[in-house]
Coordinates of C-alpha atoms and ligand atoms in Angstrom, one line a residue:
X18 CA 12.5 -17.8 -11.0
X19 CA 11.1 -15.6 -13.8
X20 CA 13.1 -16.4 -17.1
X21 CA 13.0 -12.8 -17.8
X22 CA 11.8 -9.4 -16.1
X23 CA 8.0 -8.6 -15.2
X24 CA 6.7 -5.2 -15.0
X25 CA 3.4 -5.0 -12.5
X26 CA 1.4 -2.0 -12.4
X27 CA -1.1 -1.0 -9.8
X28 CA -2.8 2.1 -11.6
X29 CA -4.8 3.3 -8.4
X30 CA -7.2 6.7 -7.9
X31 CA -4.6 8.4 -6.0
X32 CA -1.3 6.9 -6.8
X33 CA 0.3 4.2 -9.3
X34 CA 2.8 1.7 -7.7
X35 CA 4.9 -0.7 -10.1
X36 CA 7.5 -3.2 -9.6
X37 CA 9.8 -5.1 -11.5
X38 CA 10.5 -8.7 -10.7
X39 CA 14.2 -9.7 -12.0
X40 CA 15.5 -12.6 -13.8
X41 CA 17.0 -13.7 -10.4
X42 CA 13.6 -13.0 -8.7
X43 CA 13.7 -9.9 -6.9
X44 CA 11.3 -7.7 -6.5
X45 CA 12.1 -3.7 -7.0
X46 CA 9.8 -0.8 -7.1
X47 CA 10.2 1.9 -10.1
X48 CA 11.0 5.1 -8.4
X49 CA 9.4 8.0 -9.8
X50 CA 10.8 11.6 -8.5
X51 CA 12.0 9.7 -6.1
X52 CA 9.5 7.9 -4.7
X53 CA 7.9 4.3 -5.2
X54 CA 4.4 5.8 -5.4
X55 CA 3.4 8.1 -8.4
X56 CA 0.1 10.4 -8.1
X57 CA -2.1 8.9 -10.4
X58 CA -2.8 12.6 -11.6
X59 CA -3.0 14.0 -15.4
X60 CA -2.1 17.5 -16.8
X61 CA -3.2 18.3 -20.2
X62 CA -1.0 21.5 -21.7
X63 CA -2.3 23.8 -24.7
X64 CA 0.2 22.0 -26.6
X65 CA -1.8 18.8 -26.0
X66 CA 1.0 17.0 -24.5
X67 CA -0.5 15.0 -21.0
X68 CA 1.9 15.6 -18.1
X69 CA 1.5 12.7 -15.3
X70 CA 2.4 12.7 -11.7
X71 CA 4.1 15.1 -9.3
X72 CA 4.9 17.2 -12.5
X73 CA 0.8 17.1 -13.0
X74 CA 0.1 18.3 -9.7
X75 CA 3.1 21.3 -10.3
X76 CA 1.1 22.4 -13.5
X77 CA -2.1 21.8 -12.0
X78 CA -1.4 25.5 -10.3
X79 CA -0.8 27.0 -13.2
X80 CA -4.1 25.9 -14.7
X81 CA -6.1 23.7 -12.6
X82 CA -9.3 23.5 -15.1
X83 CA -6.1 21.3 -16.8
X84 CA -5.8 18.8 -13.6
X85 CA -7.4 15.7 -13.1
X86 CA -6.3 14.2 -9.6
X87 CA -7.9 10.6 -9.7
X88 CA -8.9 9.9 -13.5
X89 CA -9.8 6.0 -12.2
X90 CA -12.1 7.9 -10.5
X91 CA -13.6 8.9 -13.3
X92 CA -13.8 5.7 -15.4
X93 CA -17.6 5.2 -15.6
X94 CA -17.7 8.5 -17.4
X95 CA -15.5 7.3 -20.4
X96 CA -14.1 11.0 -21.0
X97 CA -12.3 13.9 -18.7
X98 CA -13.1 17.3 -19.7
X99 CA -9.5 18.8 -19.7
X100 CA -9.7 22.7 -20.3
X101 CA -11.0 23.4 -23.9
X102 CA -10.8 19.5 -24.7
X103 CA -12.6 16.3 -23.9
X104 CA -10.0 13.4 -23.3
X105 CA -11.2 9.2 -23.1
X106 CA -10.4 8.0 -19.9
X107 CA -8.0 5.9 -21.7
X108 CA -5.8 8.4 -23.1
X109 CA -5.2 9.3 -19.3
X110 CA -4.4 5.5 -18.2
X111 CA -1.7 5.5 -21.4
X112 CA -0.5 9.0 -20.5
X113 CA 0.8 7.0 -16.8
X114 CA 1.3 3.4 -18.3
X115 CA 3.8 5.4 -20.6
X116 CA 5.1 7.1 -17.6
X117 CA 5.7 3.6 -15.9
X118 CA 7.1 2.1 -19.2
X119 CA 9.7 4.9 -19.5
X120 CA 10.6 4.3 -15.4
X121 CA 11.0 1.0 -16.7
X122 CA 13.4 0.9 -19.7
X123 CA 15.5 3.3 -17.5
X124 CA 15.8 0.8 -14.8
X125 CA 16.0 -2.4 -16.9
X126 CA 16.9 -1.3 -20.6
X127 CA 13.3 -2.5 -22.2
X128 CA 9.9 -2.7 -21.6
X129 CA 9.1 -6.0 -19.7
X130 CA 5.8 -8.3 -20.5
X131 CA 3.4 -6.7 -18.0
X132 CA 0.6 -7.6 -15.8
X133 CA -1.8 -4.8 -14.0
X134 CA -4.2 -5.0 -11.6
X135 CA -7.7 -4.1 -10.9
X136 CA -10.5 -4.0 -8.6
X137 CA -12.1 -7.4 -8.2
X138 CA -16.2 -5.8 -9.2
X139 CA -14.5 -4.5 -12.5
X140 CA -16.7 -5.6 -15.6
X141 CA -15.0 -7.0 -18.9
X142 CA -15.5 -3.4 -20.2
X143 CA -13.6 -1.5 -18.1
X144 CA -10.8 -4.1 -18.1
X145 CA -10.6 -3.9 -21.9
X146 CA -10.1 0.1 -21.2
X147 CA -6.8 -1.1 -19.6
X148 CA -6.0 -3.3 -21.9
X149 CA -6.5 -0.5 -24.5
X150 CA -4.5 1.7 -22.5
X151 CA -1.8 -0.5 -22.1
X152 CA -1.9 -1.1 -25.7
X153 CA -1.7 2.8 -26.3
X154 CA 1.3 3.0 -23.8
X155 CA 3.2 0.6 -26.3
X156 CA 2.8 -2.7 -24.0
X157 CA 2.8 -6.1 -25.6
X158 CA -0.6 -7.6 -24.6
X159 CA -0.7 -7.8 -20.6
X160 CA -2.3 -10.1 -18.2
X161 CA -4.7 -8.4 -15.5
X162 CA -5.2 -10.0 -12.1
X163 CA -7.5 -8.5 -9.0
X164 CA -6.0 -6.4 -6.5
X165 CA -7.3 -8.4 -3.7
X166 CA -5.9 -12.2 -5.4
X167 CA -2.7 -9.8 -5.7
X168 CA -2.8 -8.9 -2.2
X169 CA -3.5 -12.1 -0.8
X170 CA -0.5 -13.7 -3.1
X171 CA 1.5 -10.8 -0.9
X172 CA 0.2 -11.8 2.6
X173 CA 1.2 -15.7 1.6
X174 CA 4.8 -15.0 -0.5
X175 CA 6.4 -11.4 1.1
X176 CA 4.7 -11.7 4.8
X177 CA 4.9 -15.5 4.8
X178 CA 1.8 -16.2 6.8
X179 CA 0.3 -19.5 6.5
X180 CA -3.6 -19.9 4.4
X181 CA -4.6 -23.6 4.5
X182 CA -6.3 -24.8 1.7
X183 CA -9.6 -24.4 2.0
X184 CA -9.0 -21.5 4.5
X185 CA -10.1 -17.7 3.8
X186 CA -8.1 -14.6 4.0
X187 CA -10.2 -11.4 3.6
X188 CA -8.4 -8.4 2.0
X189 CA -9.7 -4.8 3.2
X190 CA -8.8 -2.2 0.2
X191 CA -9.2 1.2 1.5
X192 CA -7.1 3.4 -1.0
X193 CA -8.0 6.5 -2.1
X194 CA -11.3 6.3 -3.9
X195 CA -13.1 3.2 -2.7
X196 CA -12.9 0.3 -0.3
X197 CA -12.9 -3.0 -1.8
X198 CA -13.4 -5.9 0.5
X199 CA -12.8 -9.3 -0.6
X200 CA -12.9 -12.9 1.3
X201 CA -10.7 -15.6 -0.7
X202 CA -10.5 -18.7 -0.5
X203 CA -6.7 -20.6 -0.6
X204 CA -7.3 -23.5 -3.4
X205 CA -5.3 -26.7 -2.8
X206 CA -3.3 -25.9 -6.0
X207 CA -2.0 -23.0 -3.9
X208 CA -4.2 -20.7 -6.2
X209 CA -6.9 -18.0 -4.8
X210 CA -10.1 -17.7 -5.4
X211 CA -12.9 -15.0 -4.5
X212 CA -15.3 -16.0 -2.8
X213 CA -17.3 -13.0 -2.2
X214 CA -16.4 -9.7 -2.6
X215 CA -18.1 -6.0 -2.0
X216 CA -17.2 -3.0 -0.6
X217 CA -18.2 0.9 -0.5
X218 CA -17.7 2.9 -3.9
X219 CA -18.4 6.2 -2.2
X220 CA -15.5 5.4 0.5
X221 CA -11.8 6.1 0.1
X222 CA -9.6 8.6 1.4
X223 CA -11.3 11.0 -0.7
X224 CA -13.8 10.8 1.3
X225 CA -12.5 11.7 4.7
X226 CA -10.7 14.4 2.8
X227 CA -14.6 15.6 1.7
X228 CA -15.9 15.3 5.4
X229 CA -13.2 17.1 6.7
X230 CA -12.6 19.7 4.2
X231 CA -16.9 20.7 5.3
X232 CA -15.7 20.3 9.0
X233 CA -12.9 23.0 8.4
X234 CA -15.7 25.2 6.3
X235 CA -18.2 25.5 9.3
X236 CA -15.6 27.6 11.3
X237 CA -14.1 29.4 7.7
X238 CA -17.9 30.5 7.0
X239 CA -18.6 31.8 10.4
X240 CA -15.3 33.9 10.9
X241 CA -15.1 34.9 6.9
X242 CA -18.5 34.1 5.3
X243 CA -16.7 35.6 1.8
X244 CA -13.8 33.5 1.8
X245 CA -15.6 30.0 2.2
X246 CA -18.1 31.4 -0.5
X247 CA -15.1 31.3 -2.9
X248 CA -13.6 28.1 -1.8
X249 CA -17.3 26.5 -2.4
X250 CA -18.0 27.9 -5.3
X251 CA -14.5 29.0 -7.1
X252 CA -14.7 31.6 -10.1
X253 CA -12.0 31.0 -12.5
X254 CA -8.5 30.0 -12.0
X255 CA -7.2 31.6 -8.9
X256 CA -10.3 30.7 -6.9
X257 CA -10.2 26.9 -8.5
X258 CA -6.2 27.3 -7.4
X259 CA -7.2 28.3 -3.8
X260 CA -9.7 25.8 -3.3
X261 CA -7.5 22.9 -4.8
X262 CA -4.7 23.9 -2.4
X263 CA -7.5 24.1 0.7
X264 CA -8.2 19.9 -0.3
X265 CA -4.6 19.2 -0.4
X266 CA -4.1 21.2 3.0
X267 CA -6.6 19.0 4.2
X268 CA -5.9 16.1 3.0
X269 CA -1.9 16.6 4.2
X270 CA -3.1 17.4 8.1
X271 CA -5.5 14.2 8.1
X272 CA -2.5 12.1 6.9
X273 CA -0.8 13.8 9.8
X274 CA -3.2 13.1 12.4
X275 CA -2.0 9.4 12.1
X276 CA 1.4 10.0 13.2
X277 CA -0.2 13.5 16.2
X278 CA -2.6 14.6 17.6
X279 CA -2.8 18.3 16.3
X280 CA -2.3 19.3 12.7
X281 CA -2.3 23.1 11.0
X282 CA -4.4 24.0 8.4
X283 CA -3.7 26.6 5.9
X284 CA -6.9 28.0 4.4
X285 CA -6.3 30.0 1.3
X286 CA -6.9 34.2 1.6
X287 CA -7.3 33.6 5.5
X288 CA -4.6 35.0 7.5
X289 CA -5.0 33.0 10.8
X290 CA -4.2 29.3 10.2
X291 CA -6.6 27.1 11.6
X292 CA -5.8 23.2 13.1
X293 CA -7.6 20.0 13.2
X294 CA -7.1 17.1 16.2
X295 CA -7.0 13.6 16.1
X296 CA -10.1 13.7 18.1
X297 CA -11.7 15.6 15.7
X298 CA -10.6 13.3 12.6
X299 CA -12.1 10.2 14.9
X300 CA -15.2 11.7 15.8
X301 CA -15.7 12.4 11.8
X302 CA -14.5 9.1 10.8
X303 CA -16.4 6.9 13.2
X304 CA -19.8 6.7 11.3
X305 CA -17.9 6.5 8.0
X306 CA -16.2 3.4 9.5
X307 CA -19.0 2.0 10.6
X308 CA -20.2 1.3 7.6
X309 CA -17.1 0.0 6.5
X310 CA -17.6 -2.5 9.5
X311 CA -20.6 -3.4 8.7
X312 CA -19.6 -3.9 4.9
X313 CA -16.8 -6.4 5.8
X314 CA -19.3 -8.0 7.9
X315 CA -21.8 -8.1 5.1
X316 CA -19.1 -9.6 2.7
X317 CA -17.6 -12.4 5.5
X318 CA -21.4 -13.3 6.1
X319 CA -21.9 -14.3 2.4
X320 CA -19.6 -16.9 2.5
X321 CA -21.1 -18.3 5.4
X322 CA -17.6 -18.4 7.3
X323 CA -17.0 -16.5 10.8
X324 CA -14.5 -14.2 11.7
X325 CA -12.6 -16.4 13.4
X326 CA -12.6 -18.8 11.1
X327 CA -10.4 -16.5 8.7
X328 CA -6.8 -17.1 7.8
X329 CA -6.3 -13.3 8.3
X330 CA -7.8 -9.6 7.8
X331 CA -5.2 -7.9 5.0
X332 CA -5.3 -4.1 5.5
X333 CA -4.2 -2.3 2.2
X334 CA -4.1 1.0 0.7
X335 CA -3.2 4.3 2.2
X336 CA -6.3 5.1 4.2
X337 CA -6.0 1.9 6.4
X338 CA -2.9 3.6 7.9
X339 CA -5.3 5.8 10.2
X340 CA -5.5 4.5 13.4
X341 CA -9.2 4.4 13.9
X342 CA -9.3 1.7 10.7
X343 CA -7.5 -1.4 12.6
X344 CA -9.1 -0.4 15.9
X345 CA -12.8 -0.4 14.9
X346 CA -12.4 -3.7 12.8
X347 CA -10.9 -5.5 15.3
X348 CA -13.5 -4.4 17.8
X349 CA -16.5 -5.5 15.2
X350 CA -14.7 -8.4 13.9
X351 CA -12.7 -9.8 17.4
X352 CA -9.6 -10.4 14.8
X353 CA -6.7 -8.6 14.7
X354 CA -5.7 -7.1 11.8
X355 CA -2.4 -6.7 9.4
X356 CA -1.3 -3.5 8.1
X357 CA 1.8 -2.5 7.4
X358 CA 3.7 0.7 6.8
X359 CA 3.4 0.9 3.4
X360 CA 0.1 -0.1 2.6
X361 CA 0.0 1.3 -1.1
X362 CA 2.8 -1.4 -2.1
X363 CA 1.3 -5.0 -1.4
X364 CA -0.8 -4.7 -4.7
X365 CA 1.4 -4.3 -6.8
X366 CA 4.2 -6.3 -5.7
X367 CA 1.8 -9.5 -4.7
X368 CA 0.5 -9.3 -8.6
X369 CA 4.3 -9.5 -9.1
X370 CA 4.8 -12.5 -6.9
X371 CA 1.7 -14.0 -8.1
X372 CA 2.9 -14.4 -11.9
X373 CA 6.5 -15.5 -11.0
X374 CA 8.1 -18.5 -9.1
X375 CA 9.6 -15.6 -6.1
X376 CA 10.2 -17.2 -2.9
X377 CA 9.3 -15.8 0.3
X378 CA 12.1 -13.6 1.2
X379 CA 11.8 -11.6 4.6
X380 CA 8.8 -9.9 5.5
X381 CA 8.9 -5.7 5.5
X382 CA 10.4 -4.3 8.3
X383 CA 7.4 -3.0 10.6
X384 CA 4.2 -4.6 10.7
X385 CA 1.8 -2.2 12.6
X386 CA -0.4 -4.5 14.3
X387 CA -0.2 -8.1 15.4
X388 CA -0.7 -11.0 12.2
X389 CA -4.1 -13.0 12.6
X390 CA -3.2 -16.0 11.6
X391 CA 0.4 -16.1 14.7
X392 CA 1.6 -19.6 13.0
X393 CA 4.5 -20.0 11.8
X394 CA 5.7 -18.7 8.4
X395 CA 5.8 -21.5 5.9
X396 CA 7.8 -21.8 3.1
X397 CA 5.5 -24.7 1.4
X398 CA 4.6 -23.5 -1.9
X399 CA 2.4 -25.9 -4.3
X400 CA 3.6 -27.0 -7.6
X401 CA 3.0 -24.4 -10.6
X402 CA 0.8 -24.6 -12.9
X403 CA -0.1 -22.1 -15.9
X404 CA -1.3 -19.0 -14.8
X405 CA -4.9 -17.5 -15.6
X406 CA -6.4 -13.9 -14.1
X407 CA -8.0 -15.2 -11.4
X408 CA -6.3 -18.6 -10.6
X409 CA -2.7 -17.9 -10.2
X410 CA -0.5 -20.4 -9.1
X411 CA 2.7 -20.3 -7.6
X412 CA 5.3 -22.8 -7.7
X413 CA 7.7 -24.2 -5.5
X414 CA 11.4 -22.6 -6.4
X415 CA 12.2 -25.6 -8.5
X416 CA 15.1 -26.8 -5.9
X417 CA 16.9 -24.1 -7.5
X418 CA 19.1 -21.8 -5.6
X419 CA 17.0 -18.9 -3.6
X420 CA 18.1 -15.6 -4.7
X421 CA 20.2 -13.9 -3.0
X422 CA 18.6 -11.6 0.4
X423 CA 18.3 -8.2 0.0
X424 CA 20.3 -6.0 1.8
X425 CA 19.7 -5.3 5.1
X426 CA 17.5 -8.5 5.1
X427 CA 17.9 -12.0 6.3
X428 CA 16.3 -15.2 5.0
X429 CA 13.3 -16.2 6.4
X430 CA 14.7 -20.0 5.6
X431 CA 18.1 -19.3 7.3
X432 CA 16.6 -18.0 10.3
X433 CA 18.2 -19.4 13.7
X434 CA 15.3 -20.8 16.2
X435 CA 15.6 -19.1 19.3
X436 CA 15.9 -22.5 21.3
X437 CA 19.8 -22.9 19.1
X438 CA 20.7 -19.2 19.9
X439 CA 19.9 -19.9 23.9
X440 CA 22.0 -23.2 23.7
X441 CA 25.0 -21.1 22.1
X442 CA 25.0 -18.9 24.5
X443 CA 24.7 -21.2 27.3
X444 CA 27.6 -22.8 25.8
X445 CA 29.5 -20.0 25.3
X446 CA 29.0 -19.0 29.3
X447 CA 29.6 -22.5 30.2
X448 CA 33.6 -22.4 28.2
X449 CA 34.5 -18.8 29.8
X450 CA 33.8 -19.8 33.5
X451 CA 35.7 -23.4 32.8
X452 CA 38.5 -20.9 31.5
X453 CA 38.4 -18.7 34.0
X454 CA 38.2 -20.9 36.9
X455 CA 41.2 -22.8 35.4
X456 CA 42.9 -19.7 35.4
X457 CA 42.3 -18.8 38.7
X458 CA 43.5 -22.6 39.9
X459 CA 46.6 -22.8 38.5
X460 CA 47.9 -18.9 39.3
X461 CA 50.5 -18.8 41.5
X462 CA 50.0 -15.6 43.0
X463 CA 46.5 -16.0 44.1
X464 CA 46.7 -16.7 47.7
X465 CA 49.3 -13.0 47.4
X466 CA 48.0 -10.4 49.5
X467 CA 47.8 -6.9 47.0
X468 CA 49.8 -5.3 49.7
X469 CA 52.6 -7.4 48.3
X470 CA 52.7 -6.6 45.3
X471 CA 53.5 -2.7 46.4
X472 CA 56.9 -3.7 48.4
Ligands
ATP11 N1 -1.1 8.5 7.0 C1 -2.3 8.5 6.4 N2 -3.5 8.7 7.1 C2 -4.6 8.7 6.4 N3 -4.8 8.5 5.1 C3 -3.7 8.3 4.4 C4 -2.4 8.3 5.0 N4 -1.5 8.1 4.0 C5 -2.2 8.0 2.8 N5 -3.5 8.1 3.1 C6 -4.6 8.2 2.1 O1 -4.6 7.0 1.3 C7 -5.2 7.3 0.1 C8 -4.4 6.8 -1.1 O2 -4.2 5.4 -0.9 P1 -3.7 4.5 -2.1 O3 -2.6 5.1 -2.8 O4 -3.6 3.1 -1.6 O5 -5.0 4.6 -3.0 P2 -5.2 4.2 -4.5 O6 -4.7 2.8 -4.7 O7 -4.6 5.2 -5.4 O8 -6.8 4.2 -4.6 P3 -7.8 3.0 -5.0 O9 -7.2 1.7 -4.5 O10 -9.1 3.4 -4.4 O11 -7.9 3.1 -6.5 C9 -5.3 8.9 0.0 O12 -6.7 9.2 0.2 C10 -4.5 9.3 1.1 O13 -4.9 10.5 1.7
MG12 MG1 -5.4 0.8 -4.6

């Protein structure tokens, strides 16, 4: 068990996630508005204040040449041209660590030591920008670990699927701005290691949202050629309003189309509202997945393992909850996936898990599609040893006492096998008929007719 608390941070291009571990080893996620996933977007008012999240994306209305939606996105540029003013990319990252570290000290009274993540292919340079913004945000120094060791610290610890030593576990990252694909390798010290990664910069959810907003446009520009002029090209700040609103209409019906198979579209200015299928949303996403195929492929090849040699396929980040996602990897792989309902969390809470001595405890409710790996969960952790970026180790809980279940949830330790449940019951049957043949033995008025009893 952690001595103290642990913030983790998962500062993504569409959303931040953060937990905090406590000093008796649970895991909680920082709500924010509400909600355990914070838009990872940045508002910059005259006043020079930087607004963050769903308060960001209010503002963003009133000024949208203020907004930034996805300032990860924009890393490699360095600066974000906010309005009249030229920002670092930084000065963003603080603007939502700060947001995190005031989420924080509500919930726990300070600001814990911290570790964030990042994408495995980030260079030294842009992990110092974290480190800096972390710094600005009024962190003590903080650790940084990959999202895809993160992840796979998750699919061991939280779902308590079983990697060998020596086995790989490949983690599919499909959030918002990329997919990051990973193979790892479980180190007999219980550690991970990469052993090749890759993926597709130009593929996240922002993406789809791209493909589909130019899907919608073909049938906007044949019935109102002037509207979609607008919406392409916006002049000023009610056209940059309208055309912002048109990508989040999108992007809302496409997150839809995972759960039906119709969703409305609002377009801006256009009276009739217009609707896109699941159909269409799969015939647009099929070559785009294809390359993701083929990129997981790519990366699994370089370590010179087979599918089916893998400990498991680890779908996270929001865009693998689209059907089409589990369904054409495990046709070009012949594994089955796991993805679970809330893909945006495993990030940030394996990083969590990774750093402290947390125990499995019992797997999230709804796993979406069948584990790889259908063993049995273990609860065999290796020893720990001091923990680096890369090579994290966990340790076994010490023989201390495991913390207490959540609510709601049972212990994966204390579970009863089914073969004891179907002897109790067989007991159980086997006392009552004893009882109730006695009872039918020794009653005198057995043999009595129920006419008898009326007279
Ligand atoms: N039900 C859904 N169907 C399809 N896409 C979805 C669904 N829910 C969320 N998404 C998409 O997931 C993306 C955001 O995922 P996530 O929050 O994991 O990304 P991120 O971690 O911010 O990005 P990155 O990991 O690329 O930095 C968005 O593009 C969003 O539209
Ligand atoms: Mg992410």
């Amino acid at each position: 068990m952690p001595a103290d608390y642990l913030l983790s941070v998962d500062l993504g291009t569409s959303h931040t996630v953060a937990v905090v571990v406590w000093p008796d080893g649970r895991t909680r996620p920082l709500l924010f508005d509400g909600s355990p996933v914070m838009p990872s977007a940045v508002f910059l008012d005259p006043a020079g204040t930087l607004h963050t999240g769903k308060d960001a994306e209010r503002l963003a209305l009133t000024a949208p040449e203020r907004f930034e939606p996805n300032p990860k996105q924009r890393i490699s540029d360095g600066t974000l041209l906010l309005g009249d003013r030229e920002i670092p990319v930084t000065a963003a990252f603080a603007a939502i660590l700060s947001r995190v570290a005031r989420a924080a000290i509500e919930s726990v009274g300070r600001l814990p030591d911290a570790v964030l993540t990042c994408p495995a292919a980030w260079s030294e340079q842009r992990r110092g920008a974290l480190h800096d913004a972390a710094a600005q945000a009024g962190y003590r120094p903080v650790k940084i670990l990959t999202e895809p060791v993160a992840a796979a610290h998750y699919y061991t610890s939280r779902l308590s699927h079983q990697v060998q030593a020596g086995q790989p576990l490949a983690v599919f990252d499909f959030g918002g701005g990329t997919l990051d694909i990973a193979v790892l390798e479980r180190r007999p010290d219980g550690s991970f290691g990469v052993l090749a990664d890759g993926g597709l910069p130009d593929l996240g959810g922002l993406d789809f949202d791209a493909a589909l907003v130019a899907h919608i446009g073909e049938t906007v520009k044949q019935r109102e050629p002037e509207i979609w002029k607008r919406l392409e090209n916006p002049n000023g700040a009610s056209e940059l309003r309208n055309r912002r609103e048109l990508w989040e209409e999108v992007r809302g019906a496409k997150e839809m189309l995972s759960r039906s198979s119709v969703a409305p579209v609002t377009v801006p200015d256009m009276a009739q509202s217009l609707h896109l299928t699941r159909g269409e949303l799969d015939q647009i996403s099929r070559p785009l997945l294809s390359r993701a195929v083929g990129e997981t492929q790519r990366v699994l090849a370089l370590t010179g393992r087979r599918p089916e040699q893998l400990a498991g396929l680890f779908l996270v980040g929001g865009s693998s909850r689209m059907p089409m996602v589990s369904k054409m990897l495990h046709e070009g792989l012949g594994i089955a996936p796991t993805v679970l309902e809330q893909p945006e969390l495993p990030v940030s809470e394996g990083a969590a898990l990774a750093l402290t001595a947390t125990v499995p405890v019992t797997p999230p409710a709804a796993v979406t599609s069948p584990p790889a790996n259908p063993t049995a969960p273990s609860l065999g952790l290796p020893p720990m040893t001091p923990a680096s970026d890369e090579t994290v180790l966990l340790r076994r809980n010490g023989g201390a006492p495991l913390p207490p279940p959540r609510r709601g949830t049972v212990h994966t330790a204390r579970r009863v096998p089914p073969k004891w449940i179907a002897i109790g019951v067989a007991a159980v049957v086997l006392v009552a008929a004893v009882a109730i043949g006695a009872w039918w033995l020794l009653n005198p008025y057995k043999q009595r007719p129920f006419a008898d009893g009326l007279t």
